[in-house]
Tab-separated table of C-alpha atoms and ligand atoms in Angstrom:
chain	number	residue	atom	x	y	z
L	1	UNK	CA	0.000	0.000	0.000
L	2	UNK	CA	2.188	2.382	0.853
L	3	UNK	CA	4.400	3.768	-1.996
L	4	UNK	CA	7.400	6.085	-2.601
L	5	UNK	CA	7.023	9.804	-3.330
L	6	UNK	CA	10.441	11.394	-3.263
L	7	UNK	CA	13.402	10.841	-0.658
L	8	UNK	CA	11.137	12.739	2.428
L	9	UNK	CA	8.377	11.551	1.898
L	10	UNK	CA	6.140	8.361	1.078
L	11	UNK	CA	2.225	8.286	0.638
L	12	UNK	CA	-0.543	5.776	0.620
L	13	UNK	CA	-4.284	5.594	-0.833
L	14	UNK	CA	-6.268	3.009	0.856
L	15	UNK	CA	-9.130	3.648	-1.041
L	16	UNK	CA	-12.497	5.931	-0.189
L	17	UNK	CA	-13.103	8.074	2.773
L	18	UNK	CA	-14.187	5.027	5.481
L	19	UNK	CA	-11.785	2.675	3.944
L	20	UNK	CA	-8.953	5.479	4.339
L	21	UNK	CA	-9.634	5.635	8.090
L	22	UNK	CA	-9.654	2.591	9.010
L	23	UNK	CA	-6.407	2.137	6.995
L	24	UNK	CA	-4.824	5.376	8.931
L	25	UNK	CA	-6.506	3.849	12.174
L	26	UNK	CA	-4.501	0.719	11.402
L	27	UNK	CA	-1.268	2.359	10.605
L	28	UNK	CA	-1.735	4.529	13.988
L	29	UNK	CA	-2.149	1.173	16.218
L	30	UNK	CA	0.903	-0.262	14.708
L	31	UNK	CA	3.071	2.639	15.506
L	32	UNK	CA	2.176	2.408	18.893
L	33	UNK	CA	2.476	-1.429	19.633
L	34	UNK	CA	6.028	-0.640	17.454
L	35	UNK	CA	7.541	1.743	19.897
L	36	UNK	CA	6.159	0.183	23.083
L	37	UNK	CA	7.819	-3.177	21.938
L	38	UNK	CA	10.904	-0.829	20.740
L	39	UNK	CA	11.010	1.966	23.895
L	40	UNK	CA	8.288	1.099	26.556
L	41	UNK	CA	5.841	4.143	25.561
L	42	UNK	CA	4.536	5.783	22.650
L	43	UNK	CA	4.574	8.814	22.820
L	44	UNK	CA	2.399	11.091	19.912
L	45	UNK	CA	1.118	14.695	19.207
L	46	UNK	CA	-2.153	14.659	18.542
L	47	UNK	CA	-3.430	17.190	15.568
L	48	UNK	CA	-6.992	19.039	14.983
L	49	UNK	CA	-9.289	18.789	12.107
L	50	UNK	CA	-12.187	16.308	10.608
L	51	UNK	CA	-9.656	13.554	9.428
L	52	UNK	CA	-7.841	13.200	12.842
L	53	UNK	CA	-11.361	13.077	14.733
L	54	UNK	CA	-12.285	10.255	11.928
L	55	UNK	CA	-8.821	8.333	13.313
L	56	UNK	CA	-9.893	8.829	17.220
L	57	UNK	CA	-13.280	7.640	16.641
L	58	UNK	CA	-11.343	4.462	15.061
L	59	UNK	CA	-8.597	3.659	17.620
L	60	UNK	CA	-10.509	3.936	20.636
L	61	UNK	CA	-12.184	0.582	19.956
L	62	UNK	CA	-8.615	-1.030	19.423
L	63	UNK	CA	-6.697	-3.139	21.699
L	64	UNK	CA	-3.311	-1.469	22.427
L	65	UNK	CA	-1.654	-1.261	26.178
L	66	UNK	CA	-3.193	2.490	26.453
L	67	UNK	CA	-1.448	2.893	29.447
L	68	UNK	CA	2.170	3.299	27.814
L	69	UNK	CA	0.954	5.995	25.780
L	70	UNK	CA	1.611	9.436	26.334
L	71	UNK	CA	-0.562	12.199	24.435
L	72	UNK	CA	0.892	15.723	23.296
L	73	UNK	CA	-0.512	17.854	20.842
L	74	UNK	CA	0.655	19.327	17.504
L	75	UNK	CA	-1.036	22.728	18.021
L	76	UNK	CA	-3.645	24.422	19.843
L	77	UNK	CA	-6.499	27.393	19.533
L	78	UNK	CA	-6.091	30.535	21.837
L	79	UNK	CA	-9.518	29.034	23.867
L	80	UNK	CA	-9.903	27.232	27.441
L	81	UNK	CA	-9.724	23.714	27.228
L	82	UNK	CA	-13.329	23.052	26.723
L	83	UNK	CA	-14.133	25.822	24.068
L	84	UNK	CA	-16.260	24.112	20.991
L	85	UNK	CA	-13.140	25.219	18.875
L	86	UNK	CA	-10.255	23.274	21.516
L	87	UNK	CA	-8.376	20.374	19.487
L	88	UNK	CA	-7.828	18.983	23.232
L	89	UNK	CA	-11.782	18.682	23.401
L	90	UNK	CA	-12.051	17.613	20.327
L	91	UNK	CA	-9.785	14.909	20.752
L	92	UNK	CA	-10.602	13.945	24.316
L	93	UNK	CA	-14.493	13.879	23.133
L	94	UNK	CA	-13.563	11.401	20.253
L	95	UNK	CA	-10.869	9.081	22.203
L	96	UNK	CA	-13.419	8.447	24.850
L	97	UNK	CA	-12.559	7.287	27.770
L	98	UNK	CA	-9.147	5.334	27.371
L	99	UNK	CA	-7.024	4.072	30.092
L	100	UNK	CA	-4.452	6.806	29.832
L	101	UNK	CA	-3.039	8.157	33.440
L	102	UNK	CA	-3.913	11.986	33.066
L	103	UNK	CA	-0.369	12.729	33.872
L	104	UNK	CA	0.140	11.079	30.498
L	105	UNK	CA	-2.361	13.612	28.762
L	106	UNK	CA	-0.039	16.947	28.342
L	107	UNK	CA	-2.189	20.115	27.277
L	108	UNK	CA	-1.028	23.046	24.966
L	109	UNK	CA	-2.066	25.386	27.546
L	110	UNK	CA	-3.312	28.631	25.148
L	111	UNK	CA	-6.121	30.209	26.933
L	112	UNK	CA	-3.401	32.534	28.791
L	113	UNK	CA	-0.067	34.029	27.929
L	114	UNK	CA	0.209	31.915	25.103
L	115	UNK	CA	3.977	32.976	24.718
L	116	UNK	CA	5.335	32.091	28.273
L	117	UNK	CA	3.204	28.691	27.867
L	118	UNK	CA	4.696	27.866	24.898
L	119	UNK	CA	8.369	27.838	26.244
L	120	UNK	CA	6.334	25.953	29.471
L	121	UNK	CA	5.489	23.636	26.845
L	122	UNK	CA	8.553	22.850	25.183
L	123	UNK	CA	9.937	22.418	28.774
L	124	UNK	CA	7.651	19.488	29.127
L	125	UNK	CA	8.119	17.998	25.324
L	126	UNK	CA	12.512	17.977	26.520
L	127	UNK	CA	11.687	16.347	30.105
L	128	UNK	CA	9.621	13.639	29.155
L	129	UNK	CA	10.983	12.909	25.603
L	130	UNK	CA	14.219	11.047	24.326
L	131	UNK	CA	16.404	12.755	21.593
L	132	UNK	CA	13.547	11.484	19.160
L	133	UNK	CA	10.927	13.846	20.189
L	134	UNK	CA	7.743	11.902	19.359
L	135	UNK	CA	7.099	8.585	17.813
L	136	UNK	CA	3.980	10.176	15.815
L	137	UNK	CA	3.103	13.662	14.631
L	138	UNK	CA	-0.281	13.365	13.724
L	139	UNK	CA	-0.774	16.619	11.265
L	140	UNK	CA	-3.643	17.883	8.907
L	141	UNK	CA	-3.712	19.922	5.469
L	142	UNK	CA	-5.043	23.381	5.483
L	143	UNK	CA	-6.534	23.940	1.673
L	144	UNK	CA	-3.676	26.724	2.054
L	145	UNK	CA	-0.952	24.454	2.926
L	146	UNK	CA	-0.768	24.914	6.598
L	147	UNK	CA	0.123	21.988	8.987
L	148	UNK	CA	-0.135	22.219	12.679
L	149	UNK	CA	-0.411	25.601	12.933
L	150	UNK	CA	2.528	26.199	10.363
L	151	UNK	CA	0.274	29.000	8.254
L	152	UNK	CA	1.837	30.085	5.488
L	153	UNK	CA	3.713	33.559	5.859
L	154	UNK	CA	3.835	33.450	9.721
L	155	UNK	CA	6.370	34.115	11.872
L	156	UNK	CA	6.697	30.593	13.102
L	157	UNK	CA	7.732	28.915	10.013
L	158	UNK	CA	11.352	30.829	10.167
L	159	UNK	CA	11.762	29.437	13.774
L	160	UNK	CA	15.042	27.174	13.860
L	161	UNK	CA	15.974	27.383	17.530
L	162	UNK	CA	12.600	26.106	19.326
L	163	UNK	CA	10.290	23.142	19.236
L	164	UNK	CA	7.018	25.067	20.299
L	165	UNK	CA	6.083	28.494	19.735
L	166	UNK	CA	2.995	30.588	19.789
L	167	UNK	CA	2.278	32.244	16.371
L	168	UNK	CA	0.259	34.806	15.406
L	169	UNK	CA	-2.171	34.749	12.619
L	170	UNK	CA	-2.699	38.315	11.338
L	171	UNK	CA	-5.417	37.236	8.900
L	172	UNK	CA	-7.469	35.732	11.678
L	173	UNK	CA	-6.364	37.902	14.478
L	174	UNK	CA	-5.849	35.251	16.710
L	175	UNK	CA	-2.868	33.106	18.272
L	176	UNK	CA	-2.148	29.731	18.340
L	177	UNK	CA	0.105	27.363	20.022
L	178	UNK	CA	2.405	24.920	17.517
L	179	UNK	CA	4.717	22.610	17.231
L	180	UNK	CA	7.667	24.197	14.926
L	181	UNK	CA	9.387	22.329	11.810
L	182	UNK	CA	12.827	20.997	13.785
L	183	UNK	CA	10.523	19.417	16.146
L	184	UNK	CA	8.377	18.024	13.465
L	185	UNK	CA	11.626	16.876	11.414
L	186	UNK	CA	13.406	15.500	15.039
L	187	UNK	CA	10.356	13.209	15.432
L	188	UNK	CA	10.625	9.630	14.225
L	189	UNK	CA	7.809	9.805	11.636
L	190	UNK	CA	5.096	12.795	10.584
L	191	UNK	CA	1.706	11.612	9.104
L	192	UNK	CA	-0.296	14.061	6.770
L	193	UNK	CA	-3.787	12.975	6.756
L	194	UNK	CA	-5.942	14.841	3.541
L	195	UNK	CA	-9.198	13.379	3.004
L	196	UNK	CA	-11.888	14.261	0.334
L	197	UNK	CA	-12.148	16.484	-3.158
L	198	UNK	CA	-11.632	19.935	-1.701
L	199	UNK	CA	-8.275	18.504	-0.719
L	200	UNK	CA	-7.211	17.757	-4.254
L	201	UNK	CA	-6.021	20.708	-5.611
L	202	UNK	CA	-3.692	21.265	-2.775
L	203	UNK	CA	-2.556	17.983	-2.070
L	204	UNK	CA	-1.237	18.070	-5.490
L	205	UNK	CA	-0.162	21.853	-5.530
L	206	UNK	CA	2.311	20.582	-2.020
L	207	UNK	CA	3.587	17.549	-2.798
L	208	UNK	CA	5.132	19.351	-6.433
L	209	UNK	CA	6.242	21.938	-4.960
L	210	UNK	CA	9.617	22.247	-3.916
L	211	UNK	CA	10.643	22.345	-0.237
L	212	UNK	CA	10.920	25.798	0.015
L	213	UNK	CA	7.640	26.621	-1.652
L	214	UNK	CA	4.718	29.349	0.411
L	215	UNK	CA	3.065	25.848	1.589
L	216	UNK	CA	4.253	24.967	4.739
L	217	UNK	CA	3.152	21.224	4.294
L	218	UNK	CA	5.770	21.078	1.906
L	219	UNK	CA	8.415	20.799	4.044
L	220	UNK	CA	7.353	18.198	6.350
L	221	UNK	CA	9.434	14.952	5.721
L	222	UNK	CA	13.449	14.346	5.989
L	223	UNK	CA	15.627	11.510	4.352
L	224	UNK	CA	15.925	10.567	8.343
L	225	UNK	CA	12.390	11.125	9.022
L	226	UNK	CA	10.210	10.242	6.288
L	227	UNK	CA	6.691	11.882	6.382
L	228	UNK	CA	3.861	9.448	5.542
L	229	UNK	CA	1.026	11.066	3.816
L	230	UNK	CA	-2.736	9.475	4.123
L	231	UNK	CA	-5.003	10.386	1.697
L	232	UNK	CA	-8.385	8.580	0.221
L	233	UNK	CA	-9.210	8.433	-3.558
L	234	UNK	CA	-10.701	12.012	-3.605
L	235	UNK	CA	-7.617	13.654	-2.322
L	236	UNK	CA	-5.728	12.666	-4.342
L	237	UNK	CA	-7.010	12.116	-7.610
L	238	UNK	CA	-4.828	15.048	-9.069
L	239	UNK	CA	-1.463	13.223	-8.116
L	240	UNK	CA	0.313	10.763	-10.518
B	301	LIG	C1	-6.272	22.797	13.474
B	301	LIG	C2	-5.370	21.803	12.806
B	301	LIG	C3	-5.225	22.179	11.356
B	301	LIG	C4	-6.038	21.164	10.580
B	301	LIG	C5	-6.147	21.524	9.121
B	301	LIG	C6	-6.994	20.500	8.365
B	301	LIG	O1	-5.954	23.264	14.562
B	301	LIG	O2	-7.332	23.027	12.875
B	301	LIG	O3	-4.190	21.644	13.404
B	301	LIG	O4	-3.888	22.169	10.894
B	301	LIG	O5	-5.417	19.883	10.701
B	301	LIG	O6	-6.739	22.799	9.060
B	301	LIG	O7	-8.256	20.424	8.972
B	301	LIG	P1	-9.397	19.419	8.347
B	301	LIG	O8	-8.817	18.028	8.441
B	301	LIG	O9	-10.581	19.626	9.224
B	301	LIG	O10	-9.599	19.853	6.927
Protein backbone atom coordinates (compact mmCIF):
# COMPACT_ATOMS: atom_id res chain seq x y z
CA UNK A 1 0.00 0.00 0.00
CA UNK A 2 2.19 2.38 0.85
CA UNK A 3 4.40 3.77 -2.00
CA UNK A 4 7.40 6.09 -2.60
CA UNK A 5 7.02 9.80 -3.33
CA UNK A 6 10.44 11.39 -3.26
CA UNK A 7 13.40 10.84 -0.66
CA UNK A 8 11.14 12.74 2.43
CA UNK A 9 8.38 11.55 1.90
CA UNK A 10 6.14 8.36 1.08
CA UNK A 11 2.22 8.29 0.64
CA UNK A 12 -0.54 5.78 0.62
CA UNK A 13 -4.28 5.59 -0.83
CA UNK A 14 -6.27 3.01 0.86
CA UNK A 15 -9.13 3.65 -1.04
CA UNK A 16 -12.50 5.93 -0.19
CA UNK A 17 -13.10 8.07 2.77
CA UNK A 18 -14.19 5.03 5.48
CA UNK A 19 -11.79 2.67 3.94
CA UNK A 20 -8.95 5.48 4.34
CA UNK A 21 -9.63 5.64 8.09
CA UNK A 22 -9.65 2.59 9.01
CA UNK A 23 -6.41 2.14 7.00
CA UNK A 24 -4.82 5.38 8.93
CA UNK A 25 -6.51 3.85 12.17
CA UNK A 26 -4.50 0.72 11.40
CA UNK A 27 -1.27 2.36 10.60
CA UNK A 28 -1.74 4.53 13.99
CA UNK A 29 -2.15 1.17 16.22
CA UNK A 30 0.90 -0.26 14.71
CA UNK A 31 3.07 2.64 15.51
CA UNK A 32 2.18 2.41 18.89
CA UNK A 33 2.48 -1.43 19.63
CA UNK A 34 6.03 -0.64 17.45
CA UNK A 35 7.54 1.74 19.90
CA UNK A 36 6.16 0.18 23.08
CA UNK A 37 7.82 -3.18 21.94
CA UNK A 38 10.90 -0.83 20.74
CA UNK A 39 11.01 1.97 23.90
CA UNK A 40 8.29 1.10 26.56
CA UNK A 41 5.84 4.14 25.56
CA UNK A 42 4.54 5.78 22.65
CA UNK A 43 4.57 8.81 22.82
CA UNK A 44 2.40 11.09 19.91
CA UNK A 45 1.12 14.69 19.21
CA UNK A 46 -2.15 14.66 18.54
CA UNK A 47 -3.43 17.19 15.57
CA UNK A 48 -6.99 19.04 14.98
CA UNK A 49 -9.29 18.79 12.11
CA UNK A 50 -12.19 16.31 10.61
CA UNK A 51 -9.66 13.55 9.43
CA UNK A 52 -7.84 13.20 12.84
CA UNK A 53 -11.36 13.08 14.73
CA UNK A 54 -12.28 10.26 11.93
CA UNK A 55 -8.82 8.33 13.31
CA UNK A 56 -9.89 8.83 17.22
CA UNK A 57 -13.28 7.64 16.64
CA UNK A 58 -11.34 4.46 15.06
CA UNK A 59 -8.60 3.66 17.62
CA UNK A 60 -10.51 3.94 20.64
CA UNK A 61 -12.18 0.58 19.96
CA UNK A 62 -8.62 -1.03 19.42
CA UNK A 63 -6.70 -3.14 21.70
CA UNK A 64 -3.31 -1.47 22.43
CA UNK A 65 -1.65 -1.26 26.18
CA UNK A 66 -3.19 2.49 26.45
CA UNK A 67 -1.45 2.89 29.45
CA UNK A 68 2.17 3.30 27.81
CA UNK A 69 0.95 5.99 25.78
CA UNK A 70 1.61 9.44 26.33
CA UNK A 71 -0.56 12.20 24.44
CA UNK A 72 0.89 15.72 23.30
CA UNK A 73 -0.51 17.85 20.84
CA UNK A 74 0.65 19.33 17.50
CA UNK A 75 -1.04 22.73 18.02
CA UNK A 76 -3.64 24.42 19.84
CA UNK A 77 -6.50 27.39 19.53
CA UNK A 78 -6.09 30.54 21.84
CA UNK A 79 -9.52 29.03 23.87
CA UNK A 80 -9.90 27.23 27.44
CA UNK A 81 -9.72 23.71 27.23
CA UNK A 82 -13.33 23.05 26.72
CA UNK A 83 -14.13 25.82 24.07
CA UNK A 84 -16.26 24.11 20.99
CA UNK A 85 -13.14 25.22 18.87
CA UNK A 86 -10.25 23.27 21.52
CA UNK A 87 -8.38 20.37 19.49
CA UNK A 88 -7.83 18.98 23.23
CA UNK A 89 -11.78 18.68 23.40
CA UNK A 90 -12.05 17.61 20.33
CA UNK A 91 -9.79 14.91 20.75
CA UNK A 92 -10.60 13.95 24.32
CA UNK A 93 -14.49 13.88 23.13
CA UNK A 94 -13.56 11.40 20.25
CA UNK A 95 -10.87 9.08 22.20
CA UNK A 96 -13.42 8.45 24.85
CA UNK A 97 -12.56 7.29 27.77
CA UNK A 98 -9.15 5.33 27.37
CA UNK A 99 -7.02 4.07 30.09
CA UNK A 100 -4.45 6.81 29.83
CA UNK A 101 -3.04 8.16 33.44
CA UNK A 102 -3.91 11.99 33.07
CA UNK A 103 -0.37 12.73 33.87
CA UNK A 104 0.14 11.08 30.50
CA UNK A 105 -2.36 13.61 28.76
CA UNK A 106 -0.04 16.95 28.34
CA UNK A 107 -2.19 20.12 27.28
CA UNK A 108 -1.03 23.05 24.97
CA UNK A 109 -2.07 25.39 27.55
CA UNK A 110 -3.31 28.63 25.15
CA UNK A 111 -6.12 30.21 26.93
CA UNK A 112 -3.40 32.53 28.79
CA UNK A 113 -0.07 34.03 27.93
CA UNK A 114 0.21 31.92 25.10
CA UNK A 115 3.98 32.98 24.72
CA UNK A 116 5.33 32.09 28.27
CA UNK A 117 3.20 28.69 27.87
CA UNK A 118 4.70 27.87 24.90
CA UNK A 119 8.37 27.84 26.24
CA UNK A 120 6.33 25.95 29.47
CA UNK A 121 5.49 23.64 26.84
CA UNK A 122 8.55 22.85 25.18
CA UNK A 123 9.94 22.42 28.77
CA UNK A 124 7.65 19.49 29.13
CA UNK A 125 8.12 18.00 25.32
CA UNK A 126 12.51 17.98 26.52
CA UNK A 127 11.69 16.35 30.10
CA UNK A 128 9.62 13.64 29.16
CA UNK A 129 10.98 12.91 25.60
CA UNK A 130 14.22 11.05 24.33
CA UNK A 131 16.40 12.76 21.59
CA UNK A 132 13.55 11.48 19.16
CA UNK A 133 10.93 13.85 20.19
CA UNK A 134 7.74 11.90 19.36
CA UNK A 135 7.10 8.59 17.81
CA UNK A 136 3.98 10.18 15.81
CA UNK A 137 3.10 13.66 14.63
CA UNK A 138 -0.28 13.36 13.72
CA UNK A 139 -0.77 16.62 11.26
CA UNK A 140 -3.64 17.88 8.91
CA UNK A 141 -3.71 19.92 5.47
CA UNK A 142 -5.04 23.38 5.48
CA UNK A 143 -6.53 23.94 1.67
CA UNK A 144 -3.68 26.72 2.05
CA UNK A 145 -0.95 24.45 2.93
CA UNK A 146 -0.77 24.91 6.60
CA UNK A 147 0.12 21.99 8.99
CA UNK A 148 -0.13 22.22 12.68
CA UNK A 149 -0.41 25.60 12.93
CA UNK A 150 2.53 26.20 10.36
CA UNK A 151 0.27 29.00 8.25
CA UNK A 152 1.84 30.08 5.49
CA UNK A 153 3.71 33.56 5.86
CA UNK A 154 3.84 33.45 9.72
CA UNK A 155 6.37 34.11 11.87
CA UNK A 156 6.70 30.59 13.10
CA UNK A 157 7.73 28.91 10.01
CA UNK A 158 11.35 30.83 10.17
CA UNK A 159 11.76 29.44 13.77
CA UNK A 160 15.04 27.17 13.86
CA UNK A 161 15.97 27.38 17.53
CA UNK A 162 12.60 26.11 19.33
CA UNK A 163 10.29 23.14 19.24
CA UNK A 164 7.02 25.07 20.30
CA UNK A 165 6.08 28.49 19.74
CA UNK A 166 2.99 30.59 19.79
CA UNK A 167 2.28 32.24 16.37
CA UNK A 168 0.26 34.81 15.41
CA UNK A 169 -2.17 34.75 12.62
CA UNK A 170 -2.70 38.31 11.34
CA UNK A 171 -5.42 37.24 8.90
CA UNK A 172 -7.47 35.73 11.68
CA UNK A 173 -6.36 37.90 14.48
CA UNK A 174 -5.85 35.25 16.71
CA UNK A 175 -2.87 33.11 18.27
CA UNK A 176 -2.15 29.73 18.34
CA UNK A 177 0.10 27.36 20.02
CA UNK A 178 2.40 24.92 17.52
CA UNK A 179 4.72 22.61 17.23
CA UNK A 180 7.67 24.20 14.93
CA UNK A 181 9.39 22.33 11.81
CA UNK A 182 12.83 21.00 13.79
CA UNK A 183 10.52 19.42 16.15
CA UNK A 184 8.38 18.02 13.46
CA UNK A 185 11.63 16.88 11.41
CA UNK A 186 13.41 15.50 15.04
CA UNK A 187 10.36 13.21 15.43
CA UNK A 188 10.62 9.63 14.23
CA UNK A 189 7.81 9.80 11.64
CA UNK A 190 5.10 12.79 10.58
CA UNK A 191 1.71 11.61 9.10
CA UNK A 192 -0.30 14.06 6.77
CA UNK A 193 -3.79 12.98 6.76
CA UNK A 194 -5.94 14.84 3.54
CA UNK A 195 -9.20 13.38 3.00
CA UNK A 196 -11.89 14.26 0.33
CA UNK A 197 -12.15 16.48 -3.16
CA UNK A 198 -11.63 19.93 -1.70
CA UNK A 199 -8.28 18.50 -0.72
CA UNK A 200 -7.21 17.76 -4.25
CA UNK A 201 -6.02 20.71 -5.61
CA UNK A 202 -3.69 21.27 -2.78
CA UNK A 203 -2.56 17.98 -2.07
CA UNK A 204 -1.24 18.07 -5.49
CA UNK A 205 -0.16 21.85 -5.53
CA UNK A 206 2.31 20.58 -2.02
CA UNK A 207 3.59 17.55 -2.80
CA UNK A 208 5.13 19.35 -6.43
CA UNK A 209 6.24 21.94 -4.96
CA UNK A 210 9.62 22.25 -3.92
CA UNK A 211 10.64 22.34 -0.24
CA UNK A 212 10.92 25.80 0.01
CA UNK A 213 7.64 26.62 -1.65
CA UNK A 214 4.72 29.35 0.41
CA UNK A 215 3.07 25.85 1.59
CA UNK A 216 4.25 24.97 4.74
CA UNK A 217 3.15 21.22 4.29
CA UNK A 218 5.77 21.08 1.91
CA UNK A 219 8.42 20.80 4.04
CA UNK A 220 7.35 18.20 6.35
CA UNK A 221 9.43 14.95 5.72
CA UNK A 222 13.45 14.35 5.99
CA UNK A 223 15.63 11.51 4.35
CA UNK A 224 15.93 10.57 8.34
CA UNK A 225 12.39 11.13 9.02
CA UNK A 226 10.21 10.24 6.29
CA UNK A 227 6.69 11.88 6.38
CA UNK A 228 3.86 9.45 5.54
CA UNK A 229 1.03 11.07 3.82
CA UNK A 230 -2.74 9.47 4.12
CA UNK A 231 -5.00 10.39 1.70
CA UNK A 232 -8.39 8.58 0.22
CA UNK A 233 -9.21 8.43 -3.56
CA UNK A 234 -10.70 12.01 -3.60
CA UNK A 235 -7.62 13.65 -2.32
CA UNK A 236 -5.73 12.67 -4.34
CA UNK A 237 -7.01 12.12 -7.61
CA UNK A 238 -4.83 15.05 -9.07
CA UNK A 239 -1.46 13.22 -8.12
CA UNK A 240 0.31 10.76 -10.52
C1 LIG B 1 -6.27 22.80 13.47
C2 LIG B 1 -5.37 21.80 12.81
C3 LIG B 1 -5.22 22.18 11.36
C4 LIG B 1 -6.04 21.16 10.58
C5 LIG B 1 -6.15 21.52 9.12
C6 LIG B 1 -6.99 20.50 8.37
O1 LIG B 1 -5.95 23.26 14.56
O2 LIG B 1 -7.33 23.03 12.88
O3 LIG B 1 -4.19 21.64 13.40
O4 LIG B 1 -3.89 22.17 10.89
O5 LIG B 1 -5.42 19.88 10.70
O6 LIG B 1 -6.74 22.80 9.06
O7 LIG B 1 -8.26 20.42 8.97
P1 LIG B 1 -9.40 19.42 8.35
O8 LIG B 1 -8.82 18.03 8.44
O9 LIG B 1 -10.58 19.63 9.22
O10 LIG B 1 -9.60 19.85 6.93
Amino acid sequence: MQKTWDNRRDYAVPGDSKETVAWAADHWIHSAERAIQQRGRFAVALSGGKTPKAIYEAIRKKKLDWSKVWLFWSDERNVPPDHESSNYRMAMESLGCLPISSAQIIRMQTEKDIENQAFDYEEKIKHYLGKHLFDLVMLGLGEDGHTASLFPHTAALAVTDRLVVANYLADKKSWRMTLTFPAIEQSRQAVIYALGAAKQTIVSQVLKAPIESNYPASRIGTPEHKALWIMDLDAAQKIS
